Short mmCIF file of C-alpha atoms in Angstrom, two decimals:
data_model
loop_
_atom_site.label_atom_id
_atom_site.label_comp_id
_atom_site.label_asym_id
_atom_site.label_seq_id
_atom_site.Cartn_x
_atom_site.Cartn_y
_atom_site.Cartn_z
CA MET A 199 17.17 -47.35 116.08
CA LYS A 200 14.36 -44.78 116.14
CA MET A 201 15.10 -41.39 114.58
CA LEU A 202 13.49 -39.11 117.18
CA THR A 203 13.24 -38.81 120.95
CA VAL A 204 10.35 -36.75 122.26
CA PHE A 205 11.38 -35.80 125.79
CA THR A 206 9.11 -34.37 128.45
CA PRO A 207 10.42 -32.84 131.68
CA THR A 208 7.71 -33.03 134.33
CA TYR A 209 7.25 -32.07 137.97
CA ASN A 210 3.98 -32.94 139.74
CA ARG A 211 2.07 -32.75 136.46
CA ALA A 212 0.28 -36.11 136.49
CA TYR A 213 -3.02 -34.24 136.19
CA CYS A 214 -2.19 -32.92 132.71
CA LEU A 215 0.31 -35.43 131.30
CA GLU A 216 -2.33 -37.68 129.74
CA ALA A 217 -3.08 -35.26 126.89
CA CYS A 218 0.57 -35.45 125.85
CA TYR A 219 0.54 -39.24 126.06
CA LYS A 220 -2.65 -39.60 124.02
CA SER A 221 -1.28 -37.30 121.32
CA LEU A 222 1.82 -39.47 121.01
CA VAL A 223 -0.28 -42.64 120.78
CA ARG A 224 -2.19 -41.01 117.90
CA GLN A 225 0.96 -40.26 115.88
CA THR A 226 0.80 -41.45 112.28
CA CYS A 227 4.53 -42.28 112.48
CA LYS A 228 5.91 -44.31 115.38
CA ASP A 229 9.59 -43.62 114.63
CA PHE A 230 10.14 -42.10 118.08
CA ILE A 231 10.79 -42.80 121.74
CA TRP A 232 9.04 -40.89 124.53
CA LEU A 233 11.50 -40.06 127.30
CA ILE A 234 9.95 -38.71 130.49
CA ILE A 235 12.29 -36.94 132.90
CA ASP A 236 10.50 -36.83 136.25
CA ASP A 237 12.15 -33.95 138.08
CA GLY A 238 11.33 -35.10 141.60
CA SER A 239 7.53 -35.45 141.43
CA ILE A 240 5.74 -36.54 144.61
CA ASP A 241 2.35 -37.09 142.94
CA ASN A 242 1.27 -40.22 141.05
CA THR A 243 3.33 -39.52 137.91
CA LYS A 244 5.40 -42.71 138.25
CA ASP A 245 2.35 -44.98 138.63
CA LEU A 246 0.62 -43.27 135.71
CA VAL A 247 3.62 -43.67 133.42
CA ASN A 248 4.08 -47.31 134.44
CA SER A 249 0.47 -48.00 133.45
CA TRP A 250 1.18 -46.52 130.01
CA ILE A 251 4.34 -48.58 129.65
CA LYS A 252 2.25 -51.70 130.33
CA GLU A 253 -0.18 -50.66 127.58
CA ASN A 254 2.79 -50.96 125.17
CA LYS A 255 1.29 -48.62 122.58
CA ILE A 256 4.48 -46.56 122.16
CA GLU A 257 8.05 -46.94 123.39
CA ILE A 258 8.38 -45.09 126.70
CA ARG A 259 11.44 -44.52 128.86
CA TYR A 260 11.03 -43.08 132.36
CA TYR A 261 13.71 -41.55 134.57
CA TRP A 262 13.21 -40.03 138.05
CA GLN A 263 15.68 -37.61 139.63
CA GLU A 264 15.84 -35.23 142.56
CA ASN A 265 14.38 -31.86 141.61
CA GLN A 266 16.86 -29.68 139.72
CA GLY A 267 14.60 -27.39 137.71
CA MET A 268 13.87 -27.36 134.00
CA HIS A 269 17.48 -26.94 132.90
CA GLY A 270 18.60 -29.83 135.11
CA ALA A 271 15.92 -32.03 133.56
CA HIS A 272 17.17 -31.03 130.11
CA ASN A 273 20.73 -31.94 131.12
CA THR A 274 19.58 -35.42 132.13
CA ALA A 275 17.53 -35.86 128.97
CA TYR A 276 20.45 -34.98 126.72
CA GLU A 277 22.68 -37.43 128.60
CA LEU A 278 20.18 -40.26 128.08
CA ILE A 279 18.98 -39.63 124.51
CA ASP A 280 20.56 -41.90 121.88
CA THR A 281 18.45 -41.14 118.80
CA GLU A 282 19.63 -38.87 115.98
CA LEU A 283 17.12 -36.10 116.76
CA ASN A 284 15.31 -34.84 119.84
CA VAL A 285 12.49 -32.43 120.62
CA CYS A 286 11.11 -31.24 123.95
CA ILE A 287 7.35 -31.37 124.44
CA ASP A 288 6.37 -29.96 127.82
CA SER A 289 4.06 -31.84 130.16
CA ASP A 290 1.11 -29.52 129.49
CA ASP A 291 1.56 -29.57 125.68
CA TYR A 292 0.77 -32.12 122.99
CA MET A 293 1.70 -32.94 119.39
CA PRO A 294 -0.66 -32.89 116.39
CA GLU A 295 -1.05 -36.43 115.09
CA GLU A 296 1.17 -35.91 112.03
CA ALA A 297 3.95 -34.01 113.84
CA VAL A 298 6.44 -36.88 114.15
CA GLU A 299 5.84 -37.87 110.52
CA LYS A 300 6.48 -34.28 109.39
CA ILE A 301 9.71 -34.10 111.41
CA THR A 302 11.13 -37.40 110.18
CA LYS A 303 10.19 -36.83 106.52
CA PHE A 304 11.52 -33.27 106.52
CA TRP A 305 14.81 -34.32 108.12
CA SER A 306 15.22 -37.31 105.79
CA LYS A 307 14.81 -34.97 102.81
CA TYR A 308 16.74 -31.88 103.92
CA GLY A 309 18.73 -32.72 107.06
CA SER A 310 22.52 -32.76 107.15
CA GLU A 311 25.49 -32.22 109.44
CA LYS A 312 25.69 -28.65 108.15
CA VAL A 313 22.74 -27.63 110.34
CA SER A 314 21.98 -28.14 114.03
CA GLY A 315 18.37 -29.16 113.46
CA MET A 316 15.07 -27.62 112.44
CA ILE A 317 12.56 -25.10 113.73
CA GLY A 318 8.80 -25.62 113.55
CA LEU A 319 5.76 -23.78 114.88
CA ASP A 320 3.86 -23.86 118.15
CA SER A 321 0.13 -23.19 118.20
CA TYR A 322 -2.50 -22.59 120.83
CA THR A 323 -5.05 -25.35 121.37
CA ASN A 324 -7.41 -23.51 118.97
CA ASN A 325 -4.78 -24.02 116.20
CA GLU A 326 -3.79 -20.33 116.11
CA VAL A 327 -0.04 -20.04 115.53
CA ILE A 328 1.78 -18.50 118.48
CA GLY A 329 3.45 -15.27 117.37
CA THR A 330 4.51 -15.12 113.73
CA LYS A 331 5.21 -17.81 111.19
CA LEU A 332 8.77 -18.35 109.95
CA PRO A 333 10.03 -16.28 106.99
CA GLU A 334 8.98 -17.89 103.70
CA ASP A 335 12.00 -16.52 101.83
CA ARG A 336 14.57 -18.35 103.98
CA LYS A 337 15.39 -22.04 104.17
CA SER A 338 17.60 -21.74 107.24
CA SER A 339 18.60 -19.31 109.98
CA THR A 340 20.08 -19.24 113.44
CA LEU A 341 17.54 -19.06 116.24
CA PHE A 342 19.05 -15.76 117.35
CA ASP A 343 18.67 -14.14 113.93
CA LEU A 344 15.05 -15.27 113.62
CA TYR A 345 14.06 -13.22 116.64
CA ASN A 346 16.56 -10.37 116.38
CA LYS A 347 16.87 -9.79 112.61
CA HIS A 348 13.96 -11.47 110.82
CA GLY A 349 11.05 -10.22 112.93
CA VAL A 350 9.90 -13.58 114.26
CA SER A 351 8.00 -13.61 117.55
CA GLY A 352 6.43 -16.22 119.81
CA ASP A 353 7.57 -19.63 121.01
CA LYS A 354 8.78 -22.04 118.35
CA LYS A 355 9.43 -25.78 118.44
CA LEU A 356 13.11 -26.72 118.20
CA VAL A 357 14.28 -30.09 116.91
CA TYR A 358 18.01 -30.64 117.41
CA ARG A 359 20.67 -33.14 116.46
CA THR A 360 21.36 -35.05 119.64
CA GLU A 361 25.14 -35.11 119.29
CA LEU A 362 25.06 -31.30 119.46
CA THR A 363 22.67 -30.95 122.39
CA LYS A 364 25.06 -33.05 124.48
CA GLN A 365 27.39 -30.04 124.29
CA TYR A 366 27.14 -26.98 126.56
CA PRO A 367 25.42 -28.56 129.60
CA TYR A 368 23.57 -26.10 131.82
CA PRO A 369 25.35 -25.28 135.08
CA ILE A 370 23.63 -26.29 138.32
CA PHE A 371 23.80 -23.67 141.08
CA GLN A 372 23.19 -24.68 144.68
CA ASN A 373 19.68 -23.81 145.92
CA GLU A 374 18.67 -22.52 142.47
CA LYS A 375 16.41 -24.11 139.86
CA TYR A 376 16.65 -21.96 136.72
CA VAL A 377 19.06 -21.22 133.88
CA GLY A 378 17.77 -19.89 130.57
CA LEU A 379 17.42 -22.78 128.11
CA ALA A 380 18.40 -20.51 125.23
CA TYR A 381 22.00 -20.53 126.51
CA LYS A 382 22.61 -23.86 124.75
CA TYR A 383 20.74 -22.80 121.61
CA TYR A 384 22.72 -19.59 121.21
CA MET A 385 26.00 -21.42 121.76
CA LEU A 386 25.06 -23.75 118.89
CA ASP A 387 24.09 -20.70 116.81
CA LYS A 388 27.78 -19.77 116.79
CA GLN A 389 28.48 -22.74 114.50
CA TYR A 390 25.22 -23.75 112.82
CA GLU A 391 21.99 -22.54 111.28
CA MET A 392 18.69 -24.43 111.61
CA LEU A 393 16.30 -25.50 108.86
CA LEU A 394 12.96 -23.66 108.82
CA MET A 395 9.75 -25.65 108.68
CA ASN A 396 6.45 -23.74 108.68
CA GLU A 397 4.45 -26.59 110.18
CA VAL A 398 2.81 -26.79 113.61
CA LEU A 399 4.65 -29.40 115.67
CA CYS A 400 3.27 -28.64 119.11
CA CYS A 401 0.03 -27.37 120.66
CA VAL A 402 0.54 -25.31 123.79
CA GLU A 403 -1.72 -24.54 126.71
CA TYR A 404 -0.18 -22.03 129.10
CA LEU A 405 -1.12 -23.09 132.63
CA SER A 406 -1.11 -20.74 135.60
CA ASP A 407 1.50 -22.89 137.35
CA GLY A 408 3.78 -22.92 134.31
CA SER A 409 7.12 -21.12 134.26
CA SER A 410 5.91 -18.76 131.49
CA LEU A 411 3.94 -16.70 134.04
CA ASN A 412 6.44 -16.64 136.90
CA MET A 413 9.41 -14.76 135.48
CA LEU A 414 9.80 -12.11 138.20
CA ASN A 415 9.79 -14.79 140.88
CA GLN A 416 12.36 -16.72 138.87
CA TYR A 417 14.61 -13.64 138.76
CA ARG A 418 14.34 -13.30 142.54
CA LYS A 419 14.96 -16.95 143.38
CA ASN A 420 17.69 -17.72 140.82
CA PRO A 421 20.08 -14.77 140.56
CA LYS A 422 23.20 -16.89 139.99
CA GLY A 423 21.57 -18.72 137.09
CA PHE A 424 20.38 -15.50 135.51
CA ALA A 425 23.73 -13.75 136.01
CA PHE A 426 25.48 -16.66 134.26
CA TYR A 427 22.95 -16.55 131.42
CA ARG A 428 23.29 -12.78 130.92
CA LYS A 429 27.09 -12.93 130.96
CA GLU A 430 27.09 -15.60 128.27
CA LEU A 431 24.68 -13.60 126.10
CA MET A 432 26.94 -10.55 126.39
CA THR A 433 29.69 -12.56 124.66
CA LEU A 434 27.67 -13.54 121.56
CA PRO A 435 29.69 -12.40 118.52
CA PHE A 436 26.57 -11.82 116.38
CA ALA A 437 24.60 -9.80 118.96
CA SER A 438 24.09 -6.05 118.60
CA VAL A 439 25.31 -3.54 121.19
CA SER A 440 21.71 -2.78 122.19
CA PHE A 441 21.06 -6.49 122.80
CA LYS A 442 24.21 -6.78 124.92
CA PHE A 443 23.24 -3.65 126.85
CA ARG A 444 19.88 -5.22 127.77
CA GLN A 445 21.75 -8.27 129.03
CA ALA A 446 24.04 -6.00 131.06
CA ILE A 447 21.00 -4.39 132.73
CA HIS A 448 19.73 -7.79 133.80
CA TYR A 449 23.22 -8.86 134.83
CA VAL A 450 23.44 -5.86 137.17
CA SER A 451 20.05 -6.59 138.74
CA SER A 452 20.89 -10.28 139.23
CA SER A 453 24.25 -9.35 140.74
CA LEU A 454 22.52 -7.04 143.21
CA LEU A 455 19.97 -9.74 144.06
CA MET A 456 22.77 -12.13 145.06
CA ASN A 457 24.86 -9.35 146.65
CA ASN A 458 27.80 -10.02 144.34
CA LYS A 459 30.26 -7.19 144.95
CA ARG A 460 32.63 -8.56 142.29
CA PHE A 461 30.21 -8.20 139.39
CA LEU A 462 32.27 -5.50 137.64
CA LYS A 463 35.34 -7.73 137.75
CA GLU A 464 33.39 -10.74 136.50
CA THR A 465 31.51 -9.12 133.61
CA PRO A 466 32.71 -9.84 130.04
CA SER A 467 31.89 -6.23 129.11
CA LYS A 468 32.89 -3.76 131.80
CA GLY A 469 31.99 -0.62 129.83
CA LEU A 470 28.44 -1.75 129.06
CA THR A 471 27.97 -2.99 132.61
CA VAL A 472 29.01 0.35 134.11
CA LEU A 473 26.55 2.12 131.81
CA ALA A 474 23.85 -0.37 132.80
CA ILE A 475 24.17 0.17 136.57
CA PRO A 476 21.41 2.84 136.91
CA LEU A 477 18.82 0.85 134.94
CA GLY A 478 19.98 -2.40 136.50
CA ALA A 479 19.50 -0.89 139.97
CA LEU A 480 15.99 0.23 138.99
CA LEU A 481 15.19 -3.27 137.74
CA TYR A 482 16.49 -4.68 141.03
CA VAL A 483 14.15 -2.40 142.99
CA TYR A 484 11.23 -3.34 140.72
CA ILE A 485 11.86 -7.09 141.10
CA THR A 486 12.24 -6.93 144.88
CA SER A 487 9.11 -4.79 145.32
CA LYS A 488 6.95 -6.96 143.07
CA THR A 489 8.10 -10.26 144.58
CA ARG A 490 8.11 -9.26 148.25
CA THR A 491 4.81 -11.01 148.93
CA ALA A 492 5.92 -14.19 147.21
CA GLN A 493 9.14 -14.29 149.23
CA SER A 494 7.54 -13.63 152.62
#
């Protein structure tokens, strides 16, 4: 049994998937499986992947499903993965050639059931680390504390124990395609810390069609998913009042976007939500005005 599954959700990304494939072929350690979750592509992704499977250079598993959005692809991946560890590498990203070796060696040396996994670094394609590095004076932390207490910024690469990522599946809302992936990570933060590894595990190229640049449109199109996400974040026992208030603002705006008149009855924090109504209403106006062209 391999130790690691590298899984890649993809949707009509055949034009950029080859860089990811070539980086995996170059890995100095082959103790991994590449699982591709094709989230309803109508391009030549399937034919391309089948040609790589025939090359037989690395172990590849391919699964096609009707389009559900990134969180739906993650749900499917976690159902299918059977290795001890997993890491998501997006279709437009790639791994440095020693990344798998670093993950497996680090986990073999320090990993245990006391932690949920490990956190490594993302870099741009010019090798510049995205955001900050991880704190040198800590061996472990929750993901939440890294960003909210320890001053860490920028995307990081998360390697999780598979038995844990099978918990807390993302809800699927009809006609919506987005739920914040951090929902699962913060739920796991309630029970576990993660090991910190100041090594680049993934090289990232932000494409104009990537979800990183489309957040306002995501808010507009997926209000139920965002309302769920904000409600869950308001319940985090380790979150500050200011953090929960920001979630309440977004919860109000998402509730207005889906015309949910019961949002005050459904909120986990009625007081904060009432206080957040003015700013939430302003955010609602901002989102609708900025996305009007995209919706028309």
